[in-house]
XYZ file of C-alpha atoms in Angstrom:
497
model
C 91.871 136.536 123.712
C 94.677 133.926 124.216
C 95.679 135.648 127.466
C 95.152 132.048 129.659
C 97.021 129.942 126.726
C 99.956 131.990 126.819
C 100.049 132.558 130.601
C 99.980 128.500 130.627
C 102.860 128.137 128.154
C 104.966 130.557 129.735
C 104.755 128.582 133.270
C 105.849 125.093 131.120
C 108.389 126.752 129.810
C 109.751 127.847 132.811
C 109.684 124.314 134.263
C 112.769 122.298 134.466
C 111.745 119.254 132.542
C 112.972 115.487 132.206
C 113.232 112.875 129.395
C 113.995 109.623 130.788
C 114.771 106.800 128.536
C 113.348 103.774 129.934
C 115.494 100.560 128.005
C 113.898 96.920 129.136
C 115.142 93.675 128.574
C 113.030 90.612 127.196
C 115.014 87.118 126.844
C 112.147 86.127 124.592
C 111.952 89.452 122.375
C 115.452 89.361 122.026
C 115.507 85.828 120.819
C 112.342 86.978 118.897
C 114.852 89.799 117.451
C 117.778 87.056 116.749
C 115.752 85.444 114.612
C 114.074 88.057 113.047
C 117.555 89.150 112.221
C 118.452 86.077 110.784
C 115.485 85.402 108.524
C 115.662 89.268 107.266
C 119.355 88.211 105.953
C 118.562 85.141 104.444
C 115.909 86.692 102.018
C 117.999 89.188 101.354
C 120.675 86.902 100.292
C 118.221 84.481 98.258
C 116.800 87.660 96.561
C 113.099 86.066 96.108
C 110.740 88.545 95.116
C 108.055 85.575 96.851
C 109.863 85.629 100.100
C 110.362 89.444 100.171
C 106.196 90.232 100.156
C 105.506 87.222 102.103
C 108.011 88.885 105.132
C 106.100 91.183 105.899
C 103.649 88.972 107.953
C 106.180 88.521 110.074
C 107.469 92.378 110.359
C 103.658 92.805 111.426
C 103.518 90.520 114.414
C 107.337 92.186 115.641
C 105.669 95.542 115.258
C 102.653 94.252 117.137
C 104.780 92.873 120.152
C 107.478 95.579 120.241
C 105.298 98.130 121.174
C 102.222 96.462 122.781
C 101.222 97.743 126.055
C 99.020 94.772 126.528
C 98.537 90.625 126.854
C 99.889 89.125 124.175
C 96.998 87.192 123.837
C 94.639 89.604 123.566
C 96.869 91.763 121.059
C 97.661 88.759 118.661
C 93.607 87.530 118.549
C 92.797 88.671 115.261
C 96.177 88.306 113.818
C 96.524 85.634 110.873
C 98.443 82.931 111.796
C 97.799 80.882 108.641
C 99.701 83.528 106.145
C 102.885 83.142 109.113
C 102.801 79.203 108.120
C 102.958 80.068 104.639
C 105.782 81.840 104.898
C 107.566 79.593 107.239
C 106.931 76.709 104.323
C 107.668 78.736 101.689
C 110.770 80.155 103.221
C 111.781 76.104 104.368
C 111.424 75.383 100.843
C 113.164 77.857 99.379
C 116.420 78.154 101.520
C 119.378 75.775 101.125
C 121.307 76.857 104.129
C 120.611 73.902 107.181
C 120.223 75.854 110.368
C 117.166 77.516 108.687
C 115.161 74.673 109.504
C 115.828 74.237 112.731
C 115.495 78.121 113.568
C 112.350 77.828 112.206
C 111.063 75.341 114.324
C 112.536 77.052 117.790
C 110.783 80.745 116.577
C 107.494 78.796 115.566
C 107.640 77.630 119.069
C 108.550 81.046 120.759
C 105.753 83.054 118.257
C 103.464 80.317 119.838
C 104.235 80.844 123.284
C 103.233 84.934 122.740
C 100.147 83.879 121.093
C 99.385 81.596 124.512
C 99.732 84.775 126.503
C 102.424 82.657 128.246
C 105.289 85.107 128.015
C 104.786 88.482 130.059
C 104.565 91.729 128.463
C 107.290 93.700 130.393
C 106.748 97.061 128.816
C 103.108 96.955 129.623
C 104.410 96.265 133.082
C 107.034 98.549 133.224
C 104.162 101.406 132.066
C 101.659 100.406 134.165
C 104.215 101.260 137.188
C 104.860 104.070 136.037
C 101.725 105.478 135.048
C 99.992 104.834 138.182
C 102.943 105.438 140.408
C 102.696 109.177 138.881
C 98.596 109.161 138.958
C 98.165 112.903 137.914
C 97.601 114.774 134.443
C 99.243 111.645 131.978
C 98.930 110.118 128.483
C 100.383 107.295 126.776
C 101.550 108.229 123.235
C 102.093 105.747 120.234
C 101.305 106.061 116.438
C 99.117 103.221 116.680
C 96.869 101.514 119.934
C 94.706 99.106 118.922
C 91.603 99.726 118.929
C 89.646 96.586 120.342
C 91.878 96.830 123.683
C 90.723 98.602 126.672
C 92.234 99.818 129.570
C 92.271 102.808 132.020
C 95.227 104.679 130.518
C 95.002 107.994 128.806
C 95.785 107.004 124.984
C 97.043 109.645 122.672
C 98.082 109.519 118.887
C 101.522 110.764 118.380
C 99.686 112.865 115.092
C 97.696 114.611 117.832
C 99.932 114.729 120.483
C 102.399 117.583 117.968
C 99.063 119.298 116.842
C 97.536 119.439 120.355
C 97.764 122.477 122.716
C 97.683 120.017 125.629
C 100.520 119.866 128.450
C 100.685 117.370 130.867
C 102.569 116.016 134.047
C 103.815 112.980 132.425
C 104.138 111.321 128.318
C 104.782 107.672 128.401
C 105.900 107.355 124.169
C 105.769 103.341 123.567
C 109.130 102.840 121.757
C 112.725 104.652 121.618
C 113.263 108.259 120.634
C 114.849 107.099 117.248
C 110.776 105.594 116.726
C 109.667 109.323 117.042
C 112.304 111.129 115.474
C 109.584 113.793 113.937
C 109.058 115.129 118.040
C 111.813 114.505 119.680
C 112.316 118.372 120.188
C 108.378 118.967 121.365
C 108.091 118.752 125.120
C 105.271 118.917 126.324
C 105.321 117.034 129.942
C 107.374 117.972 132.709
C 108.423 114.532 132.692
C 109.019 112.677 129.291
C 109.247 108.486 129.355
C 110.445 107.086 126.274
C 109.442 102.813 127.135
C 111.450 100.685 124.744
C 113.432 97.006 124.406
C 117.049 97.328 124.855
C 117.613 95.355 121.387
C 117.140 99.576 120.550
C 119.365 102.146 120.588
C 117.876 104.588 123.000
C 119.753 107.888 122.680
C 118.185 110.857 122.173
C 119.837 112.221 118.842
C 119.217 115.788 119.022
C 118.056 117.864 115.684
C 120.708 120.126 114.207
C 118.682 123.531 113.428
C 121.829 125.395 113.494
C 125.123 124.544 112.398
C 128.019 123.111 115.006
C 129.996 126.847 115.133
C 126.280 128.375 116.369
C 125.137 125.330 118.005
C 125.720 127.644 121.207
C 122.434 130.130 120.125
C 120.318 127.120 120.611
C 118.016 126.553 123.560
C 115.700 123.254 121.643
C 117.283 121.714 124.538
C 117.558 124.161 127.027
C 116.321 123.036 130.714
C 115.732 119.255 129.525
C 117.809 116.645 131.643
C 118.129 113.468 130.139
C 118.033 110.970 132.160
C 119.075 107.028 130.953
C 117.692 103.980 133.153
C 117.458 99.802 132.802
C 119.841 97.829 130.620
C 122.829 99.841 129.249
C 123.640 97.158 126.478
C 124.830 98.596 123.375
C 122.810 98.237 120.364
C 123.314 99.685 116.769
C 119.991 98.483 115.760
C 117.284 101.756 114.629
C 113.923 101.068 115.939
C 112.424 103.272 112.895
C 114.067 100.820 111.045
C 111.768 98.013 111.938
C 108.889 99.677 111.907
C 106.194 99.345 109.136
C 104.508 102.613 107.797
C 102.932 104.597 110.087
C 99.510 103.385 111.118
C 99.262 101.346 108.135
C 97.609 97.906 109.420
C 98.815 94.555 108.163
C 95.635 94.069 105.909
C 95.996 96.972 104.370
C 100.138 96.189 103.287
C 98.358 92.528 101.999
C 95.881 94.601 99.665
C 98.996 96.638 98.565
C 100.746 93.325 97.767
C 97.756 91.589 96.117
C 97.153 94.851 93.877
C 101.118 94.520 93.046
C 100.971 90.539 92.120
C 97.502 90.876 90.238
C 99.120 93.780 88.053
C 102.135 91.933 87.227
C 100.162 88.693 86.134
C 97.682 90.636 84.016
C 99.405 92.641 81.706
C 96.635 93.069 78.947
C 94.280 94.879 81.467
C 93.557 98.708 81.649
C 95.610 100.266 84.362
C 95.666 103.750 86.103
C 98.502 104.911 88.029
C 96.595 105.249 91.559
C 97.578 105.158 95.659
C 95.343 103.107 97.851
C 94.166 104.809 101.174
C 93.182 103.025 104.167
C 89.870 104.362 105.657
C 89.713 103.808 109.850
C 86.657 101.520 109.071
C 88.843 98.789 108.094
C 88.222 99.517 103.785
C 89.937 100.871 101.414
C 89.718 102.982 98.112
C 91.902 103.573 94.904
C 92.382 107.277 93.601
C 94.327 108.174 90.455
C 97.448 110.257 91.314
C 97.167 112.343 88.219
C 93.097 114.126 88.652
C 91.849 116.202 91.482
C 88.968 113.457 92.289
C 89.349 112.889 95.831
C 86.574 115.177 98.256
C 87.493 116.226 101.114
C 85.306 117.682 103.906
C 86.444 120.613 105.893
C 85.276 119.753 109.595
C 85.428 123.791 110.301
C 84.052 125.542 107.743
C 81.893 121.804 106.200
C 83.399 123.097 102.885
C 83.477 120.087 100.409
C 86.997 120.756 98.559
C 87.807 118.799 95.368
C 91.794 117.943 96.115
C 94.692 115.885 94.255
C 95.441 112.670 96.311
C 98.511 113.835 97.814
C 96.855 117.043 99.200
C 94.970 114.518 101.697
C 96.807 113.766 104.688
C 96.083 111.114 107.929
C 92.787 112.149 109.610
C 90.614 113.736 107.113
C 87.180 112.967 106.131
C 86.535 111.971 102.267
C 82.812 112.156 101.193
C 82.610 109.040 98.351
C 80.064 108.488 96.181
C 78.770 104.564 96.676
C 77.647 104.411 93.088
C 79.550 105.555 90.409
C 79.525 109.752 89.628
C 79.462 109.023 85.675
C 76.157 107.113 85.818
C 74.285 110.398 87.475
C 76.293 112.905 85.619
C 75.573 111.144 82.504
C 71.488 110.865 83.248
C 71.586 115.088 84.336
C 74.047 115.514 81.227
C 70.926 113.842 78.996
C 68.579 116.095 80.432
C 70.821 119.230 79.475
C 71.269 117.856 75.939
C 68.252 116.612 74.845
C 67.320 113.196 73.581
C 69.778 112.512 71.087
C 72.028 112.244 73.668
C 73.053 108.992 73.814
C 73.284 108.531 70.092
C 75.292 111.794 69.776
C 77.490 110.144 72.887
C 78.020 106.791 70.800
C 79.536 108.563 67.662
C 82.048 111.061 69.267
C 83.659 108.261 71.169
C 83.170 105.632 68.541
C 87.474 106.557 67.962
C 87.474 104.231 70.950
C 86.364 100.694 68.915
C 88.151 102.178 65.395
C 92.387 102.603 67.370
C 91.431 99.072 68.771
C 90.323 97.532 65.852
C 93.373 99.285 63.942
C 95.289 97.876 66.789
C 94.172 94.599 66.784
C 93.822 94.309 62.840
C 97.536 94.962 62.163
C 98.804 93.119 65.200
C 100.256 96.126 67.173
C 100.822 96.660 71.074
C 100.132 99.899 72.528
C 104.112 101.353 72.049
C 103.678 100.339 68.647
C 100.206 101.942 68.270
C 101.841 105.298 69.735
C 104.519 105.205 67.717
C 102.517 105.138 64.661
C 100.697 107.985 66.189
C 103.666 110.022 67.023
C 104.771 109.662 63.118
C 101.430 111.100 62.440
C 102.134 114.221 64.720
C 99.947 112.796 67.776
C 102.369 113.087 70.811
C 100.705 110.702 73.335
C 102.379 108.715 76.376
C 101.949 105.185 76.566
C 99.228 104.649 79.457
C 97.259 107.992 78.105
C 97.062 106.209 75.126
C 95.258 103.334 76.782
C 93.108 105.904 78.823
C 92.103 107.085 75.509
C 91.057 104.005 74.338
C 89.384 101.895 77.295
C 88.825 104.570 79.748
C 86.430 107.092 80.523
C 88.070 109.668 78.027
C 84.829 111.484 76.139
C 87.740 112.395 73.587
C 91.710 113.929 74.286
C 92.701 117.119 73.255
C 94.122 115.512 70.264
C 90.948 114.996 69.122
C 90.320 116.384 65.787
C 94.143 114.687 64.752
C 93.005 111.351 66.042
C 89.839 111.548 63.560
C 91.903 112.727 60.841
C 94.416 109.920 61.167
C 91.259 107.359 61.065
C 90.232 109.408 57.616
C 87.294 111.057 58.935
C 85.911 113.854 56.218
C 86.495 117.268 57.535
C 82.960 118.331 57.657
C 82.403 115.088 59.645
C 85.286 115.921 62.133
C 83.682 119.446 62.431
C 80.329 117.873 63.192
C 81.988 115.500 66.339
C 83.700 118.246 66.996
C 80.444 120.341 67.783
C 79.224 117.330 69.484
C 81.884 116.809 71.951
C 81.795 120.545 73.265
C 77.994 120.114 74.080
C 78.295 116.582 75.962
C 81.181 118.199 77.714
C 79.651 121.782 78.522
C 76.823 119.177 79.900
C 78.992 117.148 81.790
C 81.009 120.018 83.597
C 77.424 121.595 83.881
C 76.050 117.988 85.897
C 79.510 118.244 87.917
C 78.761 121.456 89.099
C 75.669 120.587 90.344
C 76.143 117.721 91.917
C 78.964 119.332 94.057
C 76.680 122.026 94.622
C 73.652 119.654 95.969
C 76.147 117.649 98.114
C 77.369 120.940 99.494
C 73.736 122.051 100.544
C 73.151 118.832 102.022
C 76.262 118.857 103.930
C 75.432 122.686 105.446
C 72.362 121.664 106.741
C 74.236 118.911 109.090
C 75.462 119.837 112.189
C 78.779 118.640 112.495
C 78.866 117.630 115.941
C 76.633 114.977 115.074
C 79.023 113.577 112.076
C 81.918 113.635 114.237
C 80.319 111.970 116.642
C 78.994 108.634 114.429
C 82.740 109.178 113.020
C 84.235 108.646 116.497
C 81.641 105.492 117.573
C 81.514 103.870 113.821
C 84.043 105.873 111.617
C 81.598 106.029 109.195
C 78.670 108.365 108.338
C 76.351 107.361 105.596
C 73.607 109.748 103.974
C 71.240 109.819 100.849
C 70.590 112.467 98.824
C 67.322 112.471 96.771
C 67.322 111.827 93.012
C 71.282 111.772 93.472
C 72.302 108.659 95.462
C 74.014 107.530 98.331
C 76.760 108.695 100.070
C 79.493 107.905 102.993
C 81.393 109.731 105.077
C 84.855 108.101 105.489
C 87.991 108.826 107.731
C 91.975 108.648 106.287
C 93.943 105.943 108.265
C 97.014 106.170 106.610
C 97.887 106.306 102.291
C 100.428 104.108 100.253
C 103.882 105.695 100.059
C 103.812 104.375 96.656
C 101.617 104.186 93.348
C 100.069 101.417 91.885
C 99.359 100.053 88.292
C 95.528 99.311 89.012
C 92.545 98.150 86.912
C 90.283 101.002 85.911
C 87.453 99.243 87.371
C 88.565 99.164 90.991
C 88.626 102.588 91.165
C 86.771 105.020 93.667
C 84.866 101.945 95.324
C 85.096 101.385 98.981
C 86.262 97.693 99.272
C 87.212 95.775 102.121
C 90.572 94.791 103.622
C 89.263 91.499 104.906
């Protein structure tokens, strides 16, 4: 069955093969890098938390120019030049030292010289060479091309590139092997081009699988010539280094910033610990870390799996819900329960109003409130405490002790009791259905024709009768870290803009 794959990777392997590490030299992207350097020390040594989220403007544009294959012009036309200025001011205003001011005014004339398209891109020259000077089976690798450029080359993600079963003639990787650390023991060219600036160290630092006294029983490297060309400066600087997280797009690292600032200036807000992914059509949407809410649709089998957050990775599709899932599960859960529903609803989570207004009434904070509860054997954690009371908690597992401690009757707590296990057994029963609905729906598409909407638009929208609307979205890249965010942000596809 895989006869012709296998006879194809035996004859690459038994090819000699080449990585050449192509280092170019810029005078304007290494005074670009001078100053770069110089403005990354001087926040660091005024320590402003202002200046530190503000910088990363400006590590945007140096990732944008360091590894664009195109005009400057055309790479920097959508880039926001008034949040640069801000930082420039705010930077001018904040630093004592004297030569800030005037570096400031010599790299806001050099940033404005790349924006002209007046300074030439010499690693888009340098590849274009070398691409069409070897015209046979190539591709141009990066993490990130962007996407409203066109031209004739190949263009590969790096993601793909390791999961593909592709070989080729020639890989042109945009940036040093230190950028692509992850692959630099998958070749899968005869000849390998690593393009980079020779402000870079360009050395290929080969993985250690075995340790130094077997180092001889390893053939990673076996039949690979490395091959150094351009500038042989010296440099100690890590392109990695520079480099923001992968794929992550400057709009997206604002939201993260924004969410950040917003959380720290409104402390009497409900929060859930969440991460924020990017979706590829320029939006974004907050997940808790803690609850398997994110849906995921397998492209293969059009399964729709319910998965934690950090079970999603780079590429997949999420199915979201573009009204909220508690409104419908709430109308089917009515249906299930009959119509005292809502007034059965209203008195098992009526807790909710009577820990505030115990709160509140005896002037206590949250801690305080939970240590009160702890001395009444209710073991809670701070933020599940305030889930409890402003979230979307029916009632916690501590339930019955909660109603004791606010002197509920025990025939009364056995009654709520009762309550709560049918509007639950309802909800779980509306879940179920809904999942099961969407899954039908889903079946009945053929997935060519998602994928294909997802690769024009990278979206997909449908509508399901009497359940709502949905959208098909695509993972760009997710926060490293989590965020403190308000409840009511949560699972809505908002934009980056």
């Amino acid at each position: 069955m895989y006869t012709k794959e296998l006879e194809m990777l035996k004859k690459h392997d038994s090819t000699d093969k080449k990585v050449f590490l192509v280092s170019l030299h810029s005078s304007e992207v290494t005074k670009f890098n001078d100053y770069y350097r110089y403005i990354y020390r001087r926040i660091k040594d005024l320590d402003d938390e202002e200046l530190t989220e503000q910088f990363i403007c400006l590590k945007y544009f140096f990732n944008l120019i360091r590894v664009s294959i195109d005009d400057y012009k055309e790479v920097l036309k959508d880039f926001d030049f008034k949040d640069l200025n801000t930082f420039f001011s705010l930077l001018n205003e904040k630093d004592y030292k004297e030569d800030t001011l005037d570096i400031l005014g010599n790299f806001s004339r050099l940033i404005s010289n790349f924006r002209k398209g007046k300074i030439n891109n010499i690693l888009g020259d340098k590849l274009k060479g070398l691409y069409y000077l070897r015209n046979d089976n190539n591709a141009v690798i990066s993490y990130k091309f962007p996407q409203d450029i066109q031209n004739n080359y190949r263009k590969i993600n790096a993601n793909h590139y390791i999961k593909s079963t592709n070989f080729y003639d020639n890989v042109f990787f945009i940036g040093s092997p230190n950028y692509y650390y992850n692959m630099n023991t998958i070749f899968k060219a005869t000849n390998t081009y690593y393009l980079s600036y020779d402000i870079y160290r360009t050395d290929l630092v080969k993985r250690k699988f075995i340790s130094d006294e077997h180092i001889g029983n390893s053939n990673i490297y076996k039949g690979i010539e490395i091959v150094k060309t351009g500038s042989d400066i010296e440099s100690e600087l890590n392109e990695a280094n520079d480099s923001l997280p992968i794929e992550a797009s400057y709009k997206f690292n604002k939201v993260i910033n924004l969410i950040k600032k917003e959380n720290r200036e409104q402390t009497n807000i409900y929060t859930v610990t969440a991460k924020a992914v990017e979706l590829a059509s320029k939006e974004y949407i907050l997940y808790p870390t803690n609850s398997k809410t994110v849906r995921a649709v397998d492209k293969q089998s059009k399964q729709i799996r319910s998965k934690m957050i950090n079970e999603i990775d780079c590429g997949d599709w999420l199915i979201i819900k573009q009204s909220s899932d508690e409104e419908y599960i709430r109308e089917r859960a009515a249906e299930i329960v009959g119509s005292d529903y809502e007034n059965m609803f209203i008195r098992v989570t009526n807790y909710k109003k009577e820990l505030i207004n115990y709160m509140y009434s005896n002037k206590l904070d949250l801690v305080q409130l939970r240590n009160i509860l702890s001395e009444n054997n209710i073991q809670v954690q701070r933020q599940v405490l305030q889930h409890w009371m402003y979230g979307t908690t029916i009632a916690p597992r501590e339930y019955n002790k909660i109603l004791f401690f606010l002197n509920y009757d025990l025939n009364t707590i056995n009654e709520l009791e009762n309550e709560y296990h049918m509007i639950r057994n309802a909800h779980l029963l509306a879940g179920r259905n809904l999942l099961k609905n969407l899954q039908k729906i889903i079946k009945n598409y053929d997935i060519s024709e998602i994928d294909n909407e997802m690769q024009k638009q990278n979206e997909f929208d449908l509508e399901i009768p009497n359940i709502g609307k949905f959208c098909i979205r695509k993972v760009n890249t997710i926060s490293s870290e989590s965020l403190e965010v308000e409840y009511s942000k949560m699972y809505k596809v908002l934009s980056t803009n």
